[in-house]
């Protein structure tokens, strides 16, 4: 989990300079947002997709974000709520 945090942070920081790199990482974000065993990983994936400020990212973010808003874990729901606010920022 710690290594994923570092990689996700790297992608967030360099998404504007290298948007193709961020687009290539979308599949991994979406897969982690569906992880049935680890709510921290689901929250991290949704938060990372929400922090990447690329217009193309929005269409890939909507479905995992919708699922996260009704997640069983309160931390995932809180993270999804913050992400919804970032969409309109």
Short mmCIF file of C-alpha atoms in Angstrom, two decimals, residues 3 5-7 11 25 45-48 62 66 70 72 75 79 83 88:
data_model
loop_
_atom_site.label_atom_id
_atom_site.label_comp_id
_atom_site.label_asym_id
_atom_site.label_seq_id
_atom_site.Cartn_x
_atom_site.Cartn_y
_atom_site.Cartn_z
CA UNK A 3 4.41 1.86 -2.63
CA UNK A 5 0.73 5.75 -2.38
CA UNK A 6 4.10 6.91 -3.68
CA UNK A 7 3.30 5.96 -7.27
CA UNK A 11 1.21 10.52 -11.07
CA UNK A 25 -2.61 4.78 -15.23
CA UNK A 45 -7.72 5.35 -5.97
CA UNK A 46 -10.76 7.63 -5.99
CA UNK A 47 -8.83 10.45 -4.32
CA UNK A 48 -6.00 10.14 -6.84
CA UNK A 62 -17.66 9.15 -12.76
CA UNK A 66 -20.71 6.92 -8.04
CA UNK A 70 -22.58 4.34 -1.68
CA UNK A 72 -20.13 0.32 2.91
CA UNK A 75 -13.90 6.50 4.94
CA UNK A 79 -13.27 10.53 0.30
CA UNK A 83 -13.83 14.25 -4.64
CA UNK A 88 -16.82 21.51 -9.28
#
